[in-house]
Amino acid sequence: MGVVSSPMTSNSIEVAGLRKDFGSLRAVDNISFAVAEGEIFGFLGPNGAGKTTTQRLLTGVLRPTAGDIRIMGRDLRKDPVAAKRHVGVVPENANPYRDLSAWHNLMLMGRLYGMAKKRREQKALQLLEYFGLLDRRRAKTKTLSKGLNQRISLSMALIHDPRLLFLDEPTSGLDVESTRLIRRLIVDLNTRGVTVFLTTHDMQEAARLCDRVAIVCRGRIAAIDSPDALRADFSSAQSVEVAFEKPLRDPALLQELASVSGVRQEKGKYILFTDRPGEVACRVALLARERGLGLRSINTRAARLEDVFVHLTAAKGSGNGER
Ligand SMILES: Nc1ncnc2c1ncn2[C@@H]1O[C@H](COP(=O)(O)OP(=O)(O)O)[C@@H](O)[C@H]1O
Ligand SMILES: [Mg+2]
């Protein structure tokens, strides 16, 4: 199965042959991986890839159709309470109770975890201060912005000092300051030894924060590696998008330009994949002039996750199956 489960290595998460079907839809398709203790592990994929479903399986919200999950060395199915004791979770679109204040939400969570009053109050104050929420702690959360609510959700997930934290798109759609704070928190927690499972569709976020990243699409894992090792894949999925005034008789000319690794036609435009978009843009402009084609538009594009995934699966010949 390729999952490391030796008792010598301490993995916070071990997944073997995990699958989840919703009726005829296979949302998670036989994935196996392990996350070492102390890692920031990115689960990176486009919308609908199966990220949220995977997080919900790993946190015991959903039951797998097949496969095994071990969390902090415990079998999640056989021993769910022990497996989840040191786990914190921020689900997708997390929300504190709207009619309660940040303070009361935190006290409620602390009580759920059986924390003594003094300890939960101390911890709550510490978290509220970290997140810049001290002066708003008495306001009902429904009066606060999305960014502040997300900070409260994170505080709630951290009240019991978890050793493993699951975050589902924690910065998605947030203001700059909240995003910055949350990213700093992830790094701070990690320096204190907390393992982080970070679900995201943001390649930059994953590359910046994570020790290792799994690239997922259509319920499958296309690659797992360090951001440095994946960078070549990210960078060769950059592209130049060009439209000519006149039809190009011989599209093979584009493929033959230096530094072009692939060409795709899309709605009257050509997409030229390259790790050197600036250079390719110049060559295309020259070609257009030489051939008198006329340039209608030309743009360079950063790598898109979908394209990285296509590159990876094409290179490995694994394809996307018949789904
Ligand atoms: N409860 C559910 N019932 C049926 N289909 C679902 C359910 N949850 C998710 N899906 C489907 O599973 C696929 C993966 O969804 P999801 O895990 O939310 O992806 P992601 O978080 O990567 O955007 C999608 O096609 C989605 O529509
Ligand atoms: Mg999701």
GROMACS .gro file of C-alpha atoms in nm, residues 57-304:
model
  248
   57LEU     CA    1  -1.296   1.127   0.670
   58LEU     CA    2  -0.975   1.193   0.863
   59THR     CA    3  -1.160   1.379   1.138
   60GLY     CA    4  -1.430   1.115   1.176
   61VAL     CA    5  -1.719   1.323   1.042
   62LEU     CA    6  -1.771   1.082   0.751
   63ARG     CA    7  -1.724   0.707   0.740
   64PRO     CA    8  -1.504   0.568   0.463
   65THR     CA    9  -1.645   0.334   0.201
   66ALA     CA   10  -1.315   0.147   0.229
   67GLY     CA   11  -0.970   0.189   0.375
   68ASP     CA   12  -0.794   0.248   0.703
   69ILE     CA   13  -0.707   0.564   0.892
   70ARG     CA   14  -0.472   0.595   1.185
   71ILE     CA   15  -0.454   0.922   1.372
   72MET     CA   16  -0.173   0.965   1.626
   73GLY     CA   17  -0.118   0.591   1.606
   74ARG     CA   18  -0.482   0.500   1.683
   75ASP     CA   19  -0.727   0.334   1.451
   76LEU     CA   20  -0.995   0.596   1.390
   77ARG     CA   21  -1.269   0.339   1.347
   78LYS     CA   22  -1.187   0.118   1.644
   79ASP     CA   23  -1.064   0.380   1.883
   80PRO     CA   24  -1.221   0.713   1.778
   81VAL     CA   25  -1.213   0.891   2.113
   82ALA     CA   26  -0.845   0.830   2.174
   83ALA     CA   27  -0.761   0.903   1.809
   84LYS     CA   28  -0.931   1.244   1.827
   85ARG     CA   29  -0.825   1.353   2.176
   86HIS     CA   30  -0.531   1.564   2.062
   87VAL     CA   31  -0.680   1.680   1.734
   88GLY     CA   32  -0.812   2.026   1.647
   89VAL     CA   33  -1.034   2.089   1.345
   90VAL     CA   34  -1.135   2.394   1.146
   91PRO     CA   35  -1.387   2.266   0.891
   92GLU     CA   36  -1.471   2.427   0.557
   93ASN     CA   37  -1.684   2.737   0.620
   94ALA     CA   38  -1.637   2.702   0.994
   95ASN     CA   39  -1.864   2.916   1.205
   96PRO     CA   40  -1.879   2.989   1.575
   97TYR     CA   41  -2.225   3.007   1.731
   98ARG     CA   42  -2.364   3.331   1.592
   99ASP     CA   43  -2.555   3.446   1.897
  100LEU     CA   44  -2.268   3.388   2.135
  101SER     CA   45  -1.961   3.604   2.181
  102ALA     CA   46  -1.609   3.486   2.101
  103TRP     CA   47  -1.555   3.446   2.473
  104HIS     CA   48  -1.859   3.226   2.526
  105ASN     CA   49  -1.780   3.017   2.218
  106LEU     CA   50  -1.435   2.952   2.360
  107MET     CA   51  -1.569   2.868   2.706
  108LEU     CA   52  -1.816   2.626   2.549
  109MET     CA   53  -1.538   2.447   2.356
  110GLY     CA   54  -1.317   2.436   2.664
  111ARG     CA   55  -1.597   2.273   2.862
  112LEU     CA   56  -1.657   2.020   2.583
  113TYR     CA   57  -1.294   1.917   2.617
  114GLY     CA   58  -1.334   1.892   2.996
  115MET     CA   59  -1.089   2.172   3.069
  116ALA     CA   60  -1.089   2.327   3.417
  117LYS     CA   61  -1.230   2.680   3.434
  118LYS     CA   62  -0.901   2.847   3.514
  119ARG     CA   63  -0.715   2.672   3.238
  120ARG     CA   64  -0.975   2.739   2.971
  121GLU     CA   65  -0.992   3.107   3.069
  122GLN     CA   66  -0.616   3.140   3.054
  123LYS     CA   67  -0.593   2.966   2.721
  124ALA     CA   68  -0.883   3.170   2.579
  125LEU     CA   69  -0.721   3.499   2.677
  126GLN     CA   70  -0.394   3.390   2.523
  127LEU     CA   71  -0.563   3.294   2.193
  128LEU     CA   72  -0.778   3.608   2.181
  129GLU     CA   73  -0.469   3.819   2.228
  130TYR     CA   74  -0.277   3.633   1.960
  131PHE     CA   75  -0.560   3.687   1.712
  132GLY     CA   76  -0.615   4.052   1.801
  133LEU     CA   77  -0.962   3.976   1.934
  134LEU     CA   78  -0.932   4.085   2.297
  135ASP     CA   79  -1.134   4.404   2.261
  136ARG     CA   80  -1.408   4.226   2.062
  137ARG     CA   81  -1.442   3.923   2.285
  138ARG     CA   82  -1.783   4.025   2.422
  139ALA     CA   83  -1.948   4.097   2.085
  140LYS     CA   84  -2.186   3.842   1.933
  141THR     CA   85  -1.995   3.676   1.655
  142LYS     CA   86  -2.268   3.750   1.400
  143THR     CA   87  -2.174   4.118   1.424
  144LEU     CA   88  -1.813   4.046   1.326
  145SER     CA   89  -1.650   4.013   0.983
  146LYS     CA   90  -1.573   3.685   0.810
  147GLY     CA   91  -1.203   3.726   0.888
  148LEU     CA   92  -1.265   3.779   1.260
  149ASN     CA   93  -1.503   3.482   1.268
  150GLN     CA   94  -1.238   3.263   1.109
  151ARG     CA   95  -0.991   3.373   1.375
  152ILE     CA   96  -1.247   3.274   1.640
  153SER     CA   97  -1.296   2.934   1.472
  154LEU     CA   98  -0.921   2.881   1.484
  155SER     CA   99  -0.909   2.978   1.851
  156MET     CA  100  -1.186   2.727   1.921
  157ALA     CA  101  -0.991   2.454   1.744
  158LEU     CA  102  -0.684   2.535   1.953
  159ILE     CA  103  -0.833   2.576   2.300
  160HIS     CA  104  -0.727   2.227   2.413
  161ASP     CA  105  -0.370   2.252   2.276
  162PRO     CA  106  -0.404   1.989   2.001
  163ARG     CA  107  -0.095   1.812   1.866
  164LEU     CA  108  -0.252   1.777   1.521
  165LEU     CA  109  -0.453   2.049   1.349
  166PHE     CA  110  -0.677   2.007   1.044
  167LEU     CA  111  -0.752   2.321   0.844
  168ASP     CA  112  -0.986   2.324   0.545
  169GLU     CA  113  -0.909   2.626   0.324
  170PRO     CA  114  -0.850   2.844   0.630
  171THR     CA  115  -0.766   3.161   0.437
  172SER     CA  116  -1.010   3.126   0.150
  173GLY     CA  117  -1.192   3.452   0.080
  174LEU     CA  118  -1.042   3.632   0.379
  175ASP     CA  119  -0.902   3.983   0.413
  176VAL     CA  120  -0.528   4.034   0.390
  177GLU     CA  121  -0.470   4.084   0.761
  178SER     CA  122  -0.661   3.772   0.868
  179THR     CA  123  -0.482   3.570   0.601
  180ARG     CA  124  -0.146   3.695   0.723
  181LEU     CA  125  -0.231   3.618   1.086
  182ILE     CA  126  -0.351   3.268   1.007
  183ARG     CA  127  -0.043   3.187   0.801
  184ARG     CA  128   0.179   3.316   1.080
  185LEU     CA  129  -0.014   3.102   1.327
  186ILE     CA  130   0.043   2.789   1.118
  187VAL     CA  131   0.416   2.852   1.120
  188ASP     CA  132   0.421   2.939   1.494
  189LEU     CA  133   0.228   2.625   1.586
  190ASN     CA  134   0.459   2.417   1.377
  191THR     CA  135   0.771   2.552   1.546
  192ARG     CA  136   0.610   2.429   1.868
  193GLY     CA  137   0.584   2.079   1.719
  194VAL     CA  138   0.219   2.080   1.614
  195THR     CA  139   0.146   1.880   1.299
  196VAL     CA  140  -0.072   2.062   1.046
  197PHE     CA  141  -0.288   1.913   0.771
  198LEU     CA  142  -0.365   2.208   0.546
  199THR     CA  143  -0.624   2.178   0.274
  200THR     CA  144  -0.599   2.449   0.011
  201HIS     CA  145  -0.652   2.532  -0.355
  202ASP     CA  146  -0.386   2.804  -0.338
  203MET     CA  147  -0.056   2.685  -0.485
  204GLN     CA  148   0.138   2.979  -0.344
  205GLU     CA  149   0.003   2.915   0.003
  206ALA     CA  150   0.094   2.548  -0.014
  207ALA     CA  151   0.440   2.615  -0.156
  208ARG     CA  152   0.513   2.879   0.105
  209LEU     CA  153   0.395   2.699   0.416
  210CYS     CA  154   0.422   2.327   0.364
  211ASP     CA  155   0.705   2.080   0.417
  212ARG     CA  156   0.534   1.843   0.176
  213VAL     CA  157   0.239   1.875  -0.054
  214ALA     CA  158   0.000   1.619  -0.201
  215ILE     CA  159  -0.153   1.733  -0.529
  216VAL     CA  160  -0.504   1.593  -0.554
  217CYS     CA  161  -0.760   1.593  -0.831
  218ARG     CA  162  -1.071   1.384  -0.889
  219GLY     CA  163  -1.020   1.199  -0.566
  220ARG     CA  164  -0.669   1.086  -0.652
  221ILE     CA  165  -0.321   1.190  -0.551
  222ALA     CA  166  -0.108   1.283  -0.852
  223ALA     CA  167   0.210   1.363  -0.661
  224ILE     CA  168   0.343   1.398  -0.309
  225ASP     CA  169   0.665   1.586  -0.259
  226SER     CA  170   0.832   1.892  -0.114
  227PRO     CA  171   0.738   2.225  -0.276
  228ASP     CA  172   1.094   2.251  -0.407
  229ALA     CA  173   1.064   1.919  -0.584
  230LEU     CA  174   0.722   2.016  -0.719
  231ARG     CA  175   0.837   2.360  -0.827
  232ALA     CA  176   0.958   2.228  -1.161
  233ASP     CA  177   0.604   2.102  -1.225
  234PHE     CA  178   0.454   2.433  -1.116
  235SER     CA  179   0.693   2.631  -1.327
  236SER     CA  180   0.652   2.427  -1.646
  237ALA     CA  181   0.276   2.483  -1.618
  238GLN     CA  182   0.315   2.856  -1.672
  239SER     CA  183   0.186   2.968  -2.007
  240VAL     CA  184   0.154   3.232  -2.273
  241GLU     CA  185  -0.193   3.290  -2.413
  242VAL     CA  186  -0.207   3.430  -2.762
  243ALA     CA  187  -0.474   3.516  -3.019
  244PHE     CA  188  -0.389   3.614  -3.378
  245GLU     CA  189  -0.585   3.841  -3.613
  246LYS     CA  190  -0.549   3.591  -3.896
  247PRO     CA  191  -0.580   3.213  -3.875
  248LEU     CA  192  -0.257   3.029  -3.819
  249ARG     CA  193  -0.220   2.780  -4.106
  250ASP     CA  194   0.042   2.571  -3.937
  251PRO     CA  195  -0.010   2.548  -3.559
  252ALA     CA  196   0.289   2.313  -3.534
  253LEU     CA  197   0.503   2.629  -3.564
  254LEU     CA  198   0.405   2.717  -3.208
  255GLN     CA  199   0.503   2.380  -3.073
  256GLU     CA  200   0.842   2.419  -3.239
  257LEU     CA  201   0.927   2.749  -3.067
  258ALA     CA  202   1.213   2.718  -2.822
  259SER     CA  203   1.108   2.666  -2.456
  260VAL     CA  204   0.752   2.563  -2.546
  261SER     CA  205   0.666   2.231  -2.382
  262GLY     CA  206   0.310   2.198  -2.506
  263VAL     CA  207   0.033   2.379  -2.693
  264ARG     CA  208  -0.340   2.371  -2.640
  265GLN     CA  209  -0.610   2.545  -2.838
  266GLU     CA  210  -0.886   2.707  -2.638
  267LYS     CA  211  -1.169   2.930  -2.767
  268GLY     CA  212  -0.978   3.082  -3.055
  269LYS     CA  213  -0.663   3.119  -2.847
  270TYR     CA  214  -0.347   2.920  -2.821
  271ILE     CA  215  -0.207   2.833  -2.479
  272LEU     CA  216   0.167   2.770  -2.490
  273PHE     CA  217   0.306   2.596  -2.182
  274THR     CA  218   0.655   2.693  -2.079
  275ASP     CA  219   0.883   2.753  -1.785
  276ARG     CA  220   0.995   3.077  -1.958
  277PRO     CA  221   0.683   3.277  -2.036
  278GLY     CA  222   0.864   3.607  -2.102
  279GLU     CA  223   1.094   3.454  -2.360
  280VAL     CA  224   0.812   3.265  -2.531
  281ALA     CA  225   0.598   3.581  -2.549
  282CYS     CA  226   0.882   3.753  -2.740
  283ARG     CA  227   0.920   3.462  -2.980
  284VAL     CA  228   0.547   3.451  -3.050
  285ALA     CA  229   0.538   3.824  -3.118
  286LEU     CA  230   0.827   3.784  -3.363
  287LEU     CA  231   0.657   3.492  -3.532
  288ALA     CA  232   0.337   3.692  -3.571
  289ARG     CA  233   0.530   3.975  -3.737
  290GLU     CA  234   0.729   3.747  -3.968
  291ARG     CA  235   0.414   3.571  -4.086
  292GLY     CA  236   0.197   3.882  -4.091
  293LEU     CA  237  -0.056   3.719  -3.861
  294GLY     CA  238  -0.129   4.024  -3.645
  295LEU     CA  239  -0.152   3.991  -3.268
  296ARG     CA  240  -0.498   4.033  -3.121
  297SER     CA  241  -0.385   3.963  -2.766
  298ILE     CA  242  -0.096   3.811  -2.579
  299ASN     CA  243  -0.076   3.739  -2.207
  300THR     CA  244   0.147   3.545  -1.976
  301ARG     CA  245  -0.028   3.332  -1.715
  302ALA     CA  246   0.094   3.192  -1.387
  303ALA     CA  247   0.066   2.816  -1.347
  304ARG     CA  248  -0.287   2.697  -1.274
   0.00000   0.00000   0.00000
